[in-house]
PDB file of C-alpha atoms in Angstrom:
ATOM      1  CA  MET A  25     195.279 -74.031 144.741  1.00 49.00           C
ATOM      2  CA  VAL A  26     194.913 -75.680 141.554  1.00 44.00           C
ATOM      3  CA  ARG A  27     193.964 -79.494 141.669  1.00 53.00           C
ATOM      4  CA  LEU A  28     193.793 -82.136 138.922  1.00 44.00           C
ATOM      5  CA  ILE A  29     190.454 -83.650 138.713  1.00 49.00           C
ATOM      6  CA  GLU A  30     190.596 -85.804 135.623  1.00 51.00           C
ATOM      7  CA  GLN A  31     192.500 -86.275 132.574  1.00 52.00           C
ATOM      8  CA  TYR A  32     191.184 -87.471 129.176  1.00 57.00           C
ATOM      9  CA  GLY A  33     193.897 -87.808 126.529  1.00 56.00           C
ATOM     10  CA  ASN A  34     195.080 -84.330 125.944  1.00 57.00           C
ATOM     11  CA  GLN A  35     192.302 -82.774 127.824  1.00 57.00           C
ATOM     12  CA  THR A  36     192.685 -81.925 131.706  1.00 54.00           C
ATOM     13  CA  VAL A  37     189.884 -81.041 134.052  1.00 54.00           C
ATOM     14  CA  VAL A  38     190.973 -79.011 136.918  1.00 52.00           C
ATOM     15  CA  SER A  39     189.671 -77.483 140.103  1.00 55.00           C
ATOM     16  CA  VAL A  40     190.604 -73.940 141.084  1.00 53.00           C
ATOM     17  CA  SER A  41     190.005 -72.504 144.498  1.00 52.00           C
ATOM     18  CA  ASP A  42     188.234 -69.170 144.807  1.00 52.00           C
ATOM     19  CA  LYS A  43     191.311 -67.639 146.186  1.00 48.00           C
ATOM     20  CA  THR A  44     193.501 -68.802 143.249  1.00 43.00           C
ATOM     21  CA  ARG A  45     190.800 -67.715 140.740  1.00 50.00           C
ATOM     22  CA  VAL A  46     190.799 -64.221 142.219  1.00 48.00           C
ATOM     23  CA  GLN A  47     194.552 -63.879 142.161  1.00 45.00           C
ATOM     24  CA  LEU A  48     194.712 -65.176 138.392  1.00 48.00           C
ATOM     25  CA  GLU A  49     191.883 -62.640 137.482  1.00 53.00           C
ATOM     26  CA  GLN A  50     193.770 -59.957 139.377  1.00 56.00           C
ATOM     27  CA  ASN A  51     196.864 -60.433 137.032  1.00 64.00           C
ATOM     28  CA  MET A  52     194.787 -60.112 133.825  1.00 73.00           C
ATOM     29  CA  PRO A  53     194.801 -56.837 132.150  1.00 81.00           C
ATOM     30  CA  GLU A  54     191.410 -55.179 132.540  1.00 86.00           C
ATOM     31  CA  ALA A  55     189.591 -52.213 130.910  1.00 88.00           C
ATOM     32  CA  PHE A  56     186.572 -50.347 130.794  1.00 92.00           C
ATOM     33  CA  VAL A  57     185.230 -49.125 127.458  1.00 92.00           C
ATOM     34  CA  LEU A  58     182.394 -46.616 126.806  1.00 94.00           C
ATOM     35  CA  PHE A  59     180.423 -46.854 123.905  1.00 94.00           C
ATOM     36  CA  LYS A  60     178.402 -44.421 121.833  1.00 95.00           C
ATOM     37  CA  THR A  61     175.970 -46.128 119.500  1.00 96.00           C
ATOM     38  CA  LEU A  62     174.177 -45.131 116.333  1.00 96.00           C
ATOM     39  CA  PRO A  63     170.620 -44.068 117.076  1.00 93.00           C
ATOM     40  CA  SER A  64     168.388 -47.106 117.948  1.00 93.00           C
ATOM     41  CA  GLN A  65     171.387 -49.520 117.804  1.00 96.00           C
ATOM     42  CA  GLU A  66     171.982 -49.573 121.653  1.00 95.00           C
ATOM     43  CA  ARG A  67     170.159 -53.058 122.152  1.00 95.00           C
ATOM     44  CA  ASN A  68     171.876 -54.605 119.165  1.00 96.00           C
ATOM     45  CA  VAL A  69     175.333 -53.532 120.359  1.00 96.00           C
ATOM     46  CA  TYR A  70     174.524 -54.514 123.938  1.00 96.00           C
ATOM     47  CA  LEU A  71     173.576 -58.023 122.849  1.00 95.00           C
ATOM     48  CA  ALA A  72     176.649 -58.389 120.711  1.00 94.00           C
ATOM     49  CA  LEU A  73     178.959 -57.259 123.564  1.00 94.00           C
ATOM     50  CA  THR A  74     177.179 -59.488 126.044  1.00 92.00           C
ATOM     51  CA  ASN A  75     177.960 -62.634 123.796  1.00 89.00           C
ATOM     52  CA  HIS A  76     181.733 -61.765 123.643  1.00 87.00           C
ATOM     53  CA  SER A  77     183.851 -64.168 125.696  1.00 84.00           C
ATOM     54  CA  SER A  78     186.175 -61.480 127.101  1.00 84.00           C
ATOM     55  CA  VAL A  79     183.437 -59.294 128.310  1.00 89.00           C
ATOM     56  CA  ALA A  80     182.711 -59.531 132.098  1.00 89.00           C
ATOM     57  CA  GLU A  81     179.918 -56.992 132.357  1.00 92.00           C
ATOM     58  CA  VAL A  82     177.779 -54.717 130.153  1.00 94.00           C
ATOM     59  CA  HIS A  83     175.626 -51.897 131.478  1.00 94.00           C
ATOM     60  CA  ALA A  84     173.391 -49.405 129.646  1.00 94.00           C
ATOM     61  CA  LEU A  85     173.952 -45.772 130.466  1.00 94.00           C
ATOM     62  CA  TYR A  86     172.137 -42.446 130.438  1.00 92.00           C
ATOM     63  CA  GLY A  87     174.329 -39.539 129.365  1.00 92.00           C
ATOM     64  CA  GLU A  88     176.982 -38.908 126.624  1.00 94.00           C
ATOM     65  CA  TYR A  89     177.725 -42.590 126.413  1.00 96.00           C
ATOM     66  CA  ASP A  90     175.229 -45.542 125.702  1.00 96.00           C
ATOM     67  CA  LEU A  91     176.996 -48.546 127.216  1.00 95.00           C
ATOM     68  CA  ILE A  92     179.670 -49.291 129.584  1.00 94.00           C
ATOM     69  CA  VAL A  93     181.756 -52.581 129.257  1.00 93.00           C
ATOM     70  CA  ARG A  94     184.235 -54.268 131.546  1.00 92.00           C
ATOM     71  CA  ILE A  95     186.629 -56.605 129.547  1.00 90.00           C
ATOM     72  CA  SER A  96     189.647 -58.774 130.705  1.00 85.00           C
ATOM     73  CA  ALA A  97     192.247 -60.582 128.540  1.00 83.00           C
ATOM     74  CA  LYS A  98     195.108 -63.026 129.139  1.00 83.00           C
ATOM     75  CA  ASP A  99     197.608 -60.261 128.403  1.00 83.00           C
ATOM     76  CA  SER A 100     198.027 -56.671 127.134  1.00 81.00           C
ATOM     77  CA  LYS A 101     198.667 -57.792 123.510  1.00 86.00           C
ATOM     78  CA  THR A 102     195.258 -59.788 123.400  1.00 85.00           C
ATOM     79  CA  LEU A 103     193.372 -56.766 125.090  1.00 84.00           C
ATOM     80  CA  SER A 104     194.868 -54.397 122.556  1.00 84.00           C
ATOM     81  CA  GLY A 105     193.949 -56.636 119.659  1.00 86.00           C
ATOM     82  CA  MET A 106     190.321 -57.001 120.876  1.00 84.00           C
ATOM     83  CA  LEU A 107     189.936 -53.264 121.415  1.00 82.00           C
ATOM     84  CA  MET A 108     191.385 -52.340 117.919  1.00 82.00           C
ATOM     85  CA  SER A 109     189.926 -55.099 115.848  1.00 84.00           C
ATOM     86  CA  GLU A 110     187.060 -57.053 117.286  1.00 85.00           C
ATOM     87  CA  PHE A 111     184.948 -54.355 118.872  1.00 86.00           C
ATOM     88  CA  ARG A 112     185.353 -52.127 115.857  1.00 81.00           C
ATOM     89  CA  GLN A 113     183.616 -55.046 113.904  1.00 85.00           C
ATOM     90  CA  ILE A 114     180.237 -54.613 115.891  1.00 91.00           C
ATOM     91  CA  GLU A 115     177.619 -52.729 113.765  1.00 94.00           C
ATOM     92  CA  GLY A 116     176.181 -49.848 115.293  1.00 95.00           C
ATOM     93  CA  ILE A 117     179.185 -48.478 117.367  1.00 94.00           C
ATOM     94  CA  LYS A 118     179.724 -44.762 116.738  1.00 93.00           C
ATOM     95  CA  ASP A 119     182.569 -43.990 119.202  1.00 91.00           C
ATOM     96  CA  THR A 120     184.396 -45.595 122.029  1.00 90.00           C
ATOM     97  CA  GLN A 121     186.460 -44.293 124.826  1.00 90.00           C
ATOM     98  CA  THR A 122     188.847 -46.937 126.768  1.00 88.00           C
ATOM     99  CA  LEU A 123     189.851 -46.721 130.167  1.00 89.00           C
ATOM    100  CA  ILE A 124     192.666 -49.207 131.053  1.00 86.00           C
ATOM    101  CA  ALA A 125     192.698 -50.230 134.697  1.00 84.00           C
ATOM    102  CA  VAL A 126     195.873 -50.210 136.592  1.00 81.00           C
ATOM    103  CA  ASP A 127     196.990 -51.393 140.164  1.00 76.00           C
ATOM    104  CA  TYR A 128     198.532 -49.236 142.705  1.00 73.00           C
TER     105      TYR A 128
END
């Protein structure tokens, strides 16, 4: 349930129930991105990713990749743009592998 709380001119404050919030989030495209970083750049890339508004989680890894990130966007076009341009701007990224989540 979405409920109007207050309205200030052209700004509206609403309350969203947990059930509705989960339903809305489930309809948003989501992806997991594996990052390889340049030597000694793991922390800088980690911090840059944690400050990105579409990043839900960032975790450091041991193994072939240095970081894994869970991201979501309002639609697939926004998700694609974020993957193709915004993340490529972050200094210290050597390589990425993107896994797009699907529903069954």
